[in-house]
Amino acid sequence: WEFRRGCLEAIELRADIFLEHGDRLLSLGPVRNVSLSEAAVEINALAASPLLKRLIALDLSGNDLGPPELATLAGSPHLEGLTGLQLDDNPVGVEGAAILRQAPFFPGLRSLRLCDARIGPTGVERLAEKSGPVALQVLSLDQNNLGTAGAEVLTAAPAFCRGLRRLSLTGTNMQDAGLRALLQARCLEGLVEL
């Protein structure tokens, strides 16, 4: 439970409890941020739930969500208002990254966390390759084996990176050449945190 200015704004609970009691929980305050555990077994019901329409941020970290579950989530008609998605410690992989990029809600995301999501440089390429609007301001790719190739992918995708203000790459095996490329990239001139 997280309170801001005296109001309940964020909750953390199991997915089955959210699905069963979410309407009542969301009525307790302006709850817009939800962190769910044990979501893999509930992914179909979760994606179908209109409760998701009331959220702006969804944290599904550590839920063993791979490409099949992400495809189900991406097909949800209830995530158009989502601005923050956290999928840390999930086997997203390259295929999952491509699925996320094609999701109808992706253009509205302002914050995306894919730490330890097994995406590598090819996964970053899948995230960045599609043309179209991108609102991302915060991108966290910590603990993915990106190396210098990952930095090169990011710097070669100006439309994807232009709006970034915070880029987190801790534990990505980035070498000096990759870091130099990021620091010199014109599309990343707006970064305030690297």
Short mmCIF file of C-alpha atoms in Angstrom, two decimals:
data_model
loop_
_atom_site.label_atom_id
_atom_site.label_comp_id
_atom_site.label_asym_id
_atom_site.label_seq_id
_atom_site.Cartn_x
_atom_site.Cartn_y
_atom_site.Cartn_z
CA TRP A 1 0.00 0.00 0.00
CA GLU A 2 1.36 3.41 -0.91
CA PHE A 3 -0.20 6.69 0.15
CA ARG A 4 0.44 10.11 -1.37
CA ARG A 5 -1.02 13.27 0.07
CA GLY A 6 -3.14 11.10 2.35
CA CYS A 7 -4.67 9.09 -0.49
CA LEU A 8 -4.12 5.48 -1.41
CA GLU A 9 -2.34 5.54 -4.77
CA ALA A 10 -0.55 2.22 -5.19
CA ILE A 11 -1.19 -1.35 -4.11
CA GLU A 12 0.74 -4.60 -4.31
CA LEU A 13 -1.09 -7.92 -4.23
CA ARG A 14 -1.61 -11.27 -5.92
CA ALA A 15 -3.33 -11.18 -9.30
CA ASP A 16 -6.20 -13.42 -8.20
CA ILE A 17 -7.00 -11.10 -5.28
CA PHE A 18 -6.87 -8.08 -7.59
CA LEU A 19 -9.31 -9.75 -9.98
CA GLU A 20 -11.68 -10.75 -7.19
CA HIS A 21 -11.56 -7.58 -5.07
CA GLY A 22 -10.05 -4.99 -7.42
CA ASP A 23 -13.20 -2.95 -7.88
CA ARG A 24 -13.53 -2.43 -4.14
CA LEU A 25 -9.79 -1.82 -3.67
CA LEU A 26 -9.63 0.71 -6.48
CA SER A 27 -12.57 2.59 -4.95
CA LEU A 28 -10.60 3.18 -1.71
CA GLY A 29 -8.72 6.06 -3.30
CA PRO A 30 -7.20 7.25 -6.53
CA VAL A 31 -5.30 3.95 -6.92
CA ARG A 32 -3.62 4.13 -10.32
CA ASN A 33 -0.50 1.98 -9.75
CA VAL A 34 -0.75 -1.75 -9.18
CA SER A 35 1.95 -4.33 -8.64
CA LEU A 36 0.82 -7.92 -9.12
CA SER A 37 2.40 -11.22 -8.17
CA GLU A 38 1.44 -14.69 -9.38
CA ALA A 39 0.07 -13.13 -12.56
CA ALA A 40 1.13 -15.82 -15.06
CA VAL A 41 -1.67 -18.19 -14.05
CA GLU A 42 -4.22 -15.36 -14.22
CA ILE A 43 -2.97 -13.69 -17.41
CA ASN A 44 -6.10 -14.44 -19.49
CA ALA A 45 -8.49 -13.14 -16.84
CA LEU A 46 -6.21 -10.21 -16.15
CA ALA A 47 -6.02 -9.15 -19.81
CA ALA A 48 -9.81 -9.40 -20.07
CA SER A 49 -10.45 -7.37 -16.92
CA PRO A 50 -11.86 -3.85 -17.31
CA LEU A 51 -10.13 -3.04 -14.01
CA LEU A 52 -6.99 -2.41 -16.08
CA LYS A 53 -8.63 0.66 -17.63
CA ARG A 54 -8.31 2.40 -14.27
CA LEU A 55 -4.53 2.00 -14.09
CA ILE A 56 -1.72 4.17 -15.37
CA ALA A 57 1.11 1.95 -14.09
CA LEU A 58 1.33 -1.83 -13.94
CA ASP A 59 4.19 -3.77 -12.35
CA LEU A 60 4.34 -7.43 -13.31
CA SER A 61 7.92 -8.05 -12.24
CA GLY A 62 9.00 -11.56 -11.30
CA ASN A 63 5.96 -13.31 -12.71
CA ASP A 64 7.65 -15.66 -15.21
CA LEU A 65 5.92 -13.90 -18.11
CA GLY A 66 7.31 -14.95 -21.48
CA PRO A 67 6.17 -14.25 -25.04
CA PRO A 68 2.86 -16.19 -24.83
CA GLU A 69 1.76 -14.29 -21.71
CA LEU A 70 2.97 -10.98 -23.14
CA ALA A 71 0.98 -11.62 -26.32
CA THR A 72 -2.13 -12.12 -24.20
CA LEU A 73 -1.42 -8.93 -22.26
CA ALA A 74 -0.67 -6.98 -25.46
CA GLY A 75 -4.05 -8.02 -26.81
CA SER A 76 -5.92 -6.52 -23.87
CA PRO A 77 -8.34 -3.78 -24.91
CA HIS A 78 -8.08 -2.29 -21.41
CA LEU A 79 -4.52 -0.92 -21.37
CA GLU A 80 -4.85 2.15 -23.59
CA GLY A 81 -4.31 4.49 -20.62
CA LEU A 82 -1.16 2.73 -19.40
CA THR A 83 1.87 5.03 -19.12
CA GLY A 84 4.15 2.82 -17.03
CA LEU A 85 4.98 -0.87 -17.41
CA GLN A 86 7.45 -2.84 -15.34
CA LEU A 87 8.43 -6.34 -16.45
CA ASP A 88 11.67 -6.85 -14.53
CA ASP A 89 12.86 -10.40 -13.92
CA ASN A 90 10.66 -12.01 -16.57
CA PRO A 91 11.83 -14.13 -19.54
CA VAL A 92 10.67 -11.52 -22.06
CA GLY A 93 13.38 -12.32 -24.62
CA VAL A 94 13.62 -11.03 -28.17
CA GLU A 95 10.18 -12.32 -29.15
CA GLY A 96 8.56 -10.71 -26.11
CA ALA A 97 10.25 -7.39 -26.90
CA ALA A 98 8.80 -7.50 -30.42
CA ILE A 99 5.35 -8.30 -29.01
CA LEU A 100 5.54 -5.35 -26.62
CA ARG A 101 6.54 -2.96 -29.40
CA GLN A 102 3.52 -4.01 -31.45
CA ALA A 103 1.11 -3.65 -28.52
CA PRO A 104 -1.52 -0.92 -29.00
CA PHE A 105 -0.60 0.62 -25.63
CA PHE A 106 3.14 0.91 -26.39
CA PRO A 107 3.02 4.39 -28.00
CA GLY A 108 1.56 5.80 -24.77
CA LEU A 109 4.17 4.34 -22.43
CA ARG A 110 6.33 6.95 -20.72
CA SER A 111 8.19 4.48 -18.53
CA LEU A 112 9.31 0.96 -19.41
CA ARG A 113 11.37 -1.29 -17.16
CA LEU A 114 12.77 -4.48 -18.66
CA CYS A 115 15.56 -5.23 -16.19
CA ASP A 116 16.89 -8.80 -16.27
CA ALA A 117 14.42 -9.60 -19.06
CA ARG A 118 16.84 -11.52 -21.31
CA ILE A 119 16.38 -9.20 -24.26
CA GLY A 120 19.98 -8.55 -25.38
CA PRO A 121 20.84 -6.19 -28.26
CA THR A 122 18.44 -7.93 -30.64
CA GLY A 123 15.59 -7.40 -28.19
CA VAL A 124 16.46 -3.70 -27.98
CA GLU A 125 16.43 -3.62 -31.77
CA ARG A 126 12.92 -5.11 -31.77
CA LEU A 127 11.78 -2.44 -29.32
CA ALA A 128 13.27 0.36 -31.41
CA GLU A 129 12.67 -0.81 -34.98
CA LYS A 130 9.03 0.05 -35.57
CA SER A 131 8.27 3.54 -36.77
CA GLY A 132 5.51 5.52 -35.18
CA PRO A 133 5.06 7.62 -32.08
CA VAL A 134 6.99 6.80 -28.91
CA ALA A 135 6.44 8.67 -25.65
CA LEU A 136 9.15 6.91 -23.61
CA GLN A 137 10.94 9.18 -21.14
CA VAL A 138 12.30 6.47 -18.84
CA LEU A 139 13.84 3.23 -20.09
CA SER A 140 15.50 0.74 -17.73
CA LEU A 141 17.35 -2.17 -19.29
CA ASP A 142 19.57 -3.11 -16.33
CA GLN A 143 21.02 -6.61 -16.09
CA ASN A 144 20.51 -7.48 -19.75
CA ASN A 145 23.56 -8.54 -21.73
CA LEU A 146 23.47 -5.61 -24.18
CA GLY A 147 27.15 -4.82 -24.58
CA THR A 148 28.34 -2.25 -27.08
CA ALA A 149 25.96 -3.68 -29.70
CA GLY A 150 23.02 -2.61 -27.51
CA ALA A 151 24.36 0.94 -27.34
CA GLU A 152 24.75 1.01 -31.12
CA VAL A 153 21.14 -0.12 -31.56
CA LEU A 154 19.92 2.68 -29.31
CA THR A 155 21.98 5.36 -31.04
CA ALA A 156 20.75 4.16 -34.44
CA ALA A 157 17.10 4.67 -33.45
CA PRO A 158 16.59 8.42 -33.05
CA ALA A 159 12.79 8.27 -33.22
CA PHE A 160 12.77 5.75 -30.37
CA CYS A 161 15.32 7.53 -28.16
CA ARG A 162 14.62 11.21 -28.77
CA GLY A 163 12.28 11.69 -25.81
CA LEU A 164 14.31 9.72 -23.27
CA ARG A 165 15.25 11.61 -20.12
CA ARG A 166 16.44 8.65 -18.05
CA LEU A 167 18.24 5.61 -19.43
CA SER A 168 19.41 2.93 -17.02
CA LEU A 169 21.94 0.37 -18.24
CA THR A 170 23.51 -0.99 -15.05
CA GLY A 171 25.05 -4.44 -15.44
CA THR A 172 24.69 -4.60 -19.22
CA ASN A 173 28.34 -5.33 -20.07
CA MET A 174 28.61 -1.98 -21.78
CA GLN A 175 32.18 -1.26 -22.82
CA ASP A 176 33.80 2.17 -23.13
CA ALA A 177 33.01 2.33 -26.86
CA GLY A 178 29.31 1.79 -26.17
CA LEU A 179 29.22 4.39 -23.45
CA ARG A 180 31.01 6.88 -25.72
CA ALA A 181 28.47 6.20 -28.47
CA LEU A 182 25.61 6.89 -26.07
CA LEU A 183 27.17 10.09 -24.75
CA GLN A 184 27.77 11.41 -28.28
CA ALA A 185 24.39 10.42 -29.74
CA ARG A 186 22.37 13.45 -30.80
CA CYS A 187 19.13 11.58 -30.20
CA LEU A 188 20.04 11.26 -26.52
CA GLU A 189 20.86 14.93 -25.92
CA GLY A 190 17.82 15.25 -23.67
CA LEU A 191 19.08 12.69 -21.14
CA VAL A 192 19.32 13.94 -17.59
CA GLU A 193 20.33 10.58 -16.18
CA LEU A 194 22.43 7.77 -17.65
#
